[in-house]
CSV table of C-alpha atoms in Angstrom, one decimal:
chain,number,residue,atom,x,y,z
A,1,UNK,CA,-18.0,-64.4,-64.7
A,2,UNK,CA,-16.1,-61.7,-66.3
A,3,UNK,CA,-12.9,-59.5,-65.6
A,4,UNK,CA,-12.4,-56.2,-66.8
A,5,UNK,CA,-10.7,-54.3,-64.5
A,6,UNK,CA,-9.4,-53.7,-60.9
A,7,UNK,CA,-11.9,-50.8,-60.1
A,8,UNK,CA,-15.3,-53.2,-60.8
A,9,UNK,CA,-14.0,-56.2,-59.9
A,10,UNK,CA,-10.4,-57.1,-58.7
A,11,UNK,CA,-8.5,-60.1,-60.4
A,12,UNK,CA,-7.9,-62.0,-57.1
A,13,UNK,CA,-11.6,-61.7,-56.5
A,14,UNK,CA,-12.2,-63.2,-60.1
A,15,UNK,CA,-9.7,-66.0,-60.1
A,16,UNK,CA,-10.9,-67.1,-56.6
A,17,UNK,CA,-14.7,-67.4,-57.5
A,18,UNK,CA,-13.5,-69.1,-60.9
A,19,UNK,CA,-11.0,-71.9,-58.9
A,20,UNK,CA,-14.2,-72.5,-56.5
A,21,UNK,CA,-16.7,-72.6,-58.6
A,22,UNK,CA,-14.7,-75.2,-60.8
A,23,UNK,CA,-13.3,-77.1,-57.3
A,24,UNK,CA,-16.9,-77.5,-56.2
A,25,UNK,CA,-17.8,-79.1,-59.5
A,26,UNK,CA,-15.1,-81.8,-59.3
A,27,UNK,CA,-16.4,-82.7,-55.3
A,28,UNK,CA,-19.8,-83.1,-57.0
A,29,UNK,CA,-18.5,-86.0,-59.6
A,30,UNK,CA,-18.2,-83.3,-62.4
A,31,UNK,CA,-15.0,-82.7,-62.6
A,32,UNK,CA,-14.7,-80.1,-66.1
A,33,UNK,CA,-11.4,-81.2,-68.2
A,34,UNK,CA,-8.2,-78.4,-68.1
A,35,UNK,CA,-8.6,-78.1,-71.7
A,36,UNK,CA,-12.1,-76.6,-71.4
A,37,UNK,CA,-11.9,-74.7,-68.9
A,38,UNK,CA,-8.8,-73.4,-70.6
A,39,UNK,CA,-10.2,-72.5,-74.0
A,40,UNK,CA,-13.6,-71.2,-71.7
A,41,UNK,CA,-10.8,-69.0,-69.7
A,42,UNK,CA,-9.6,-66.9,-72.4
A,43,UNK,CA,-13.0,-64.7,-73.2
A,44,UNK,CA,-14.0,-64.6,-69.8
A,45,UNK,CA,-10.5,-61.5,-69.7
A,46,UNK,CA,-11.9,-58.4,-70.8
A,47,UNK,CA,-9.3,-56.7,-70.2
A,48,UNK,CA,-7.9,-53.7,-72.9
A,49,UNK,CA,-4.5,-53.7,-71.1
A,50,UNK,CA,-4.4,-57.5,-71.4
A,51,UNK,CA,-5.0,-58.2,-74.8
A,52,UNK,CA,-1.8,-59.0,-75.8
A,53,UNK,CA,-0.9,-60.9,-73.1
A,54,UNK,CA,-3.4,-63.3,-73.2
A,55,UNK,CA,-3.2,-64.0,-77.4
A,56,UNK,CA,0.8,-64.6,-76.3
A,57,UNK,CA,-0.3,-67.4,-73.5
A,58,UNK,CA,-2.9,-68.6,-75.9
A,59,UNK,CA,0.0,-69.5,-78.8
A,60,UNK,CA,2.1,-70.7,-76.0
A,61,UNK,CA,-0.9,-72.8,-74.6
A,62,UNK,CA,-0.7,-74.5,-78.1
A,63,UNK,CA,2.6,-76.1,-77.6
A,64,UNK,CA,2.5,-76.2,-74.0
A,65,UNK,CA,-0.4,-77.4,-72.5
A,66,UNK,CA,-0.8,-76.6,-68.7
A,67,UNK,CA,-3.0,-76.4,-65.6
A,68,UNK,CA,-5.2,-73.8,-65.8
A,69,UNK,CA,-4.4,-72.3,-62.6
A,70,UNK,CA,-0.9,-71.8,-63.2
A,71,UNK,CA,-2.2,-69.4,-66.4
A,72,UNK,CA,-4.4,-67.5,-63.6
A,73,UNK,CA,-1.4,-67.5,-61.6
A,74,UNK,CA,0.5,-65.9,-64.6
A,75,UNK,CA,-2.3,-63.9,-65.3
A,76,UNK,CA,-2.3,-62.1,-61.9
A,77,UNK,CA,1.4,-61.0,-61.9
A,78,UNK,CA,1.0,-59.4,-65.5
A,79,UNK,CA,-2.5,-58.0,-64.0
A,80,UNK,CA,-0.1,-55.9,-60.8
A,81,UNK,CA,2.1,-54.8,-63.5
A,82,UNK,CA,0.1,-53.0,-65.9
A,83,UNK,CA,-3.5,-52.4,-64.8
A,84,UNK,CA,-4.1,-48.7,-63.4
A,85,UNK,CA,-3.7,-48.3,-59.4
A,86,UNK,CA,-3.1,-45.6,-57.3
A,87,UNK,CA,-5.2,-42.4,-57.4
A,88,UNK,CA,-9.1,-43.1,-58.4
A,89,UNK,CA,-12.0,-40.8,-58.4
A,90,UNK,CA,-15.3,-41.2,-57.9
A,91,UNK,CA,-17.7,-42.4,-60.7
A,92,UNK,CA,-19.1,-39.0,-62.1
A,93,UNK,CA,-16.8,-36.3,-60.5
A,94,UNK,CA,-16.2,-33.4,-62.6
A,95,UNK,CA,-12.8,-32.8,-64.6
A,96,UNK,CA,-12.6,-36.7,-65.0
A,97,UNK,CA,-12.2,-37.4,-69.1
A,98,UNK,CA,-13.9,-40.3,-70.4
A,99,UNK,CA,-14.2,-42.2,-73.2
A,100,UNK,CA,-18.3,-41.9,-74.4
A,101,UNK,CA,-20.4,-44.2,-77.1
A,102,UNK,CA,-23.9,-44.6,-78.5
A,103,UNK,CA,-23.0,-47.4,-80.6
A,104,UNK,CA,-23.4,-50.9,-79.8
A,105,UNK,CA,-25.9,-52.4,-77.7
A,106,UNK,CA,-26.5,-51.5,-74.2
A,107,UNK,CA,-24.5,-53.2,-71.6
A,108,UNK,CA,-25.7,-56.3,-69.8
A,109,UNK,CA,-24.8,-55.2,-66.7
A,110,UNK,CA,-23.0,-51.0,-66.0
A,111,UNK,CA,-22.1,-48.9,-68.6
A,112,UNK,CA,-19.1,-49.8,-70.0
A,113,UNK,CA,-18.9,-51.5,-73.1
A,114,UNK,CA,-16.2,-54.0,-73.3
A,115,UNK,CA,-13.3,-51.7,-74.8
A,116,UNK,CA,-13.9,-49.5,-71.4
A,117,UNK,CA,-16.1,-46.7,-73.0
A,118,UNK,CA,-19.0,-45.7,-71.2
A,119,UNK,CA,-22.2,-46.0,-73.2
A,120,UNK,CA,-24.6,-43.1,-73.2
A,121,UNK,CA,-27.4,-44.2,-75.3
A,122,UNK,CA,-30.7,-45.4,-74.8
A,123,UNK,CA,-30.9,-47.8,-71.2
A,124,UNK,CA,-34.0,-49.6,-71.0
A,125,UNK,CA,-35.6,-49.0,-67.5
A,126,UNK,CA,-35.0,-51.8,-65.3
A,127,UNK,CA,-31.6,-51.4,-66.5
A,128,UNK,CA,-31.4,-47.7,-66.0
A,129,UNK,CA,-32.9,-47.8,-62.2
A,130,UNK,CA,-30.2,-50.5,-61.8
A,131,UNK,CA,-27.0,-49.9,-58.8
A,132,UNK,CA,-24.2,-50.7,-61.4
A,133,UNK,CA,-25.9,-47.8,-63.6
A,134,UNK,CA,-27.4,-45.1,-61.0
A,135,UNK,CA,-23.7,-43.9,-60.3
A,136,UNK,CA,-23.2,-43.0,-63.8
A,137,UNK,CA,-26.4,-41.0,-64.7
A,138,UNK,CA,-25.4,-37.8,-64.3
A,139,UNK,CA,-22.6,-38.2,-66.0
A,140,UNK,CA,-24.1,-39.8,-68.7
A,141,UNK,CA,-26.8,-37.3,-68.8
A,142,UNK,CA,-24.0,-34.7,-69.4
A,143,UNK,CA,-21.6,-36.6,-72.0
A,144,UNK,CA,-25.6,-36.4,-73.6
A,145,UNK,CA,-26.1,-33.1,-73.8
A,146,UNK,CA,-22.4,-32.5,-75.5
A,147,UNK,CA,-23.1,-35.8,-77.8
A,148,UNK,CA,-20.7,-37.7,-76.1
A,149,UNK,CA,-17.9,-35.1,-77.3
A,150,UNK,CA,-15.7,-34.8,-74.1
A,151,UNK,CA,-12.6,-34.3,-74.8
A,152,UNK,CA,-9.9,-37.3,-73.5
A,153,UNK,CA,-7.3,-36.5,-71.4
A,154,UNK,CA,-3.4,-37.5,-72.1
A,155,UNK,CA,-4.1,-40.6,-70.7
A,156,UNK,CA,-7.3,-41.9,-71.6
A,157,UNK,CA,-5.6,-41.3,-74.9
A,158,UNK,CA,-2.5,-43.3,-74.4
A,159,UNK,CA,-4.9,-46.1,-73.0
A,160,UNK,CA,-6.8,-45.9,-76.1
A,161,UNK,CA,-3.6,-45.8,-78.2
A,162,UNK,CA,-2.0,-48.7,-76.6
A,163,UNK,CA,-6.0,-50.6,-77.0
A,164,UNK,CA,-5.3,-50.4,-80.9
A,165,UNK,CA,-2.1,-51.3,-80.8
A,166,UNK,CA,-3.2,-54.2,-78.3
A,167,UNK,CA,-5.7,-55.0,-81.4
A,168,UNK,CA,-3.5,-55.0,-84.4
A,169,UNK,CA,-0.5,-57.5,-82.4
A,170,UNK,CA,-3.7,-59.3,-81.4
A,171,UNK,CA,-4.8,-60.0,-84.8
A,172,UNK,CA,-1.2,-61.2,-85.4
A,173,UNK,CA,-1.2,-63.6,-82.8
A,174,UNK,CA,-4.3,-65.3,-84.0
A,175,UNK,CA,-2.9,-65.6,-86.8
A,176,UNK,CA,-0.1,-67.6,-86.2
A,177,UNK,CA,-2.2,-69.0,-83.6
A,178,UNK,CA,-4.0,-70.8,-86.3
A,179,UNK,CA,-1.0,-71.7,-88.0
A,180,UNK,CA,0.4,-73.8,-85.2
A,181,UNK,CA,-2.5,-75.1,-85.2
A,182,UNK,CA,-2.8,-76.1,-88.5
A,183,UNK,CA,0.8,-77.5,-88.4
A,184,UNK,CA,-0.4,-79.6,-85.6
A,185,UNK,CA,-2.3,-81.1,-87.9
A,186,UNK,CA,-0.2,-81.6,-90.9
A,187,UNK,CA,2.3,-83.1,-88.0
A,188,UNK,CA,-0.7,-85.7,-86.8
A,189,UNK,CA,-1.7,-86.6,-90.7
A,190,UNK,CA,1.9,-87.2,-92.0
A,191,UNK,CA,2.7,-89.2,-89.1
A,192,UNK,CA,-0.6,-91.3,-89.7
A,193,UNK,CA,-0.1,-91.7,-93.6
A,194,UNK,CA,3.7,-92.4,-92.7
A,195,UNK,CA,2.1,-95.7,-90.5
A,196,UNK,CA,0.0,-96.7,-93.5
A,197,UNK,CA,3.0,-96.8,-96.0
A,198,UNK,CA,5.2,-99.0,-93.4
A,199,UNK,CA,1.7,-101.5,-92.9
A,200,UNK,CA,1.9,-101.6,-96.7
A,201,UNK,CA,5.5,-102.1,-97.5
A,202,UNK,CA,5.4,-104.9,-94.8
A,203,UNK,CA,2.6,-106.5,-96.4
A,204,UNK,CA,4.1,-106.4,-99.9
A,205,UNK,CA,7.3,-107.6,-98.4
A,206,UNK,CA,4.8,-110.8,-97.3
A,207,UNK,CA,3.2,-111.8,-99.7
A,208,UNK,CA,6.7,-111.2,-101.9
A,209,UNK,CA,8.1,-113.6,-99.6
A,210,UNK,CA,5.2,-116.3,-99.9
A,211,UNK,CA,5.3,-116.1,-103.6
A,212,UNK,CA,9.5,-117.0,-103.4
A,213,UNK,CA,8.6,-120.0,-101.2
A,214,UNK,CA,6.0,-121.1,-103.5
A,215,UNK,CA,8.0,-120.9,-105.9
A,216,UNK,CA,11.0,-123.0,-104.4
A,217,UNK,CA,8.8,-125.4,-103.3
A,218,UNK,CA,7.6,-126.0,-106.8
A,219,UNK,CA,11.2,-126.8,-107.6
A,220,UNK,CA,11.6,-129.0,-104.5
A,221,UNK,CA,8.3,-130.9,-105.7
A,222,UNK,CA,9.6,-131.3,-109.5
């Protein structure tokens, strides 16, 4: 279970299979713990246009660990904000710009590769007689015959643009990402070696104290 965009497969759609799907697991006795499904949550949005969004829940996640479906439910309101609505065409019309791409593999399922390009190299044939594929073949067939070379429209290349961008503040999110979670840890081991210093001092303090009663009571048996 995927989301990528509103056009293939709207967010409410997505969230509500997801919330099922993990609802009837918990009737059945297997209840899956938040944190997994959590951490499992974040791939499963595809998104370009969310990118960002999701790395900034992720660090937040870190310090403030939450129900999963209150991140879905902060997921959709970002999702009516900045994914594309309005005016849509249908797949293959002429005049539309597109994105186009041999590399990579083939798609598991459609032609768009996961940073929304379509792919126009080789399908094998179960794949290419597929539903999610037939739509696309004569435009695919075309972007072919120019190598792919269609040139973008304004917005496909803002889209792009803002992908990259999306990518580099992504990077930088991981990053600290890592860090937090790394001082998490240097938090958890100081606090532990700070509990084995205060068992040792009280011990020393101990047998201190047993060696100044042996001693007095040396004195008291003179």
């Amino acid at each position: 279970l995927r989301y990528k965009n509103e056009r293939s497969f709207k967010f409410e759609t997505f969230s509500s299979k997801l919330q099922n799907a993990y609802d009837d697991l918990a009737k059945c006795g297997r209840a899956v713990d938040n944190g997994d499904i959590v951490d499992g949550l974040w791939p499963r949005i595809q998104a370009p246009e969310l990118v960002v969004f999701i790395a900034s829940l992720q660090v937040d996640y870190q310090h403030n660990p939450r129900d999963y479906k209150l991140i879905l439910l902060d997921i959709a309101e970002q999702v009516a904000k900045v994914m594309p609505r309005g005016t849509t065409f249908s797949t293959g019309t002429r005049g539309v710009s597109a994105i186009y791409t041999r590399e990579g593999e083939c798609p598991n399922k459609g032609v768009h590769t996961t940073d929304g390009a379509i792919f126009i190299g080789n399908y094998d044939g179960s794949k290419w007689s597929s539903e999610s594929v037939k739509p696309y073949h004569r435009q695919i067939m075309e972007a072919r015959k120019g190598d792919g070379k269609t040139e973008p429209s304004r917005a496909t290349k803002r889209t792009v643009s803002k992908v990259k961008r999306g990518k580099r503040q992504l990077k930088k999110l991981k990053a600290k990402i890592s860090a937090a979670k790394a001082k998490v840890k240097a938090i958890s081991r100081d606090e532990s070696a700070s509990g084995d210093e205060s068992e040792n001092e009280t011990d020393n303090n101990d047998m201190a104290g047993d060696s100044f009663g042996g001693k007095r009571s040396k004195r008291k048996s003179g």
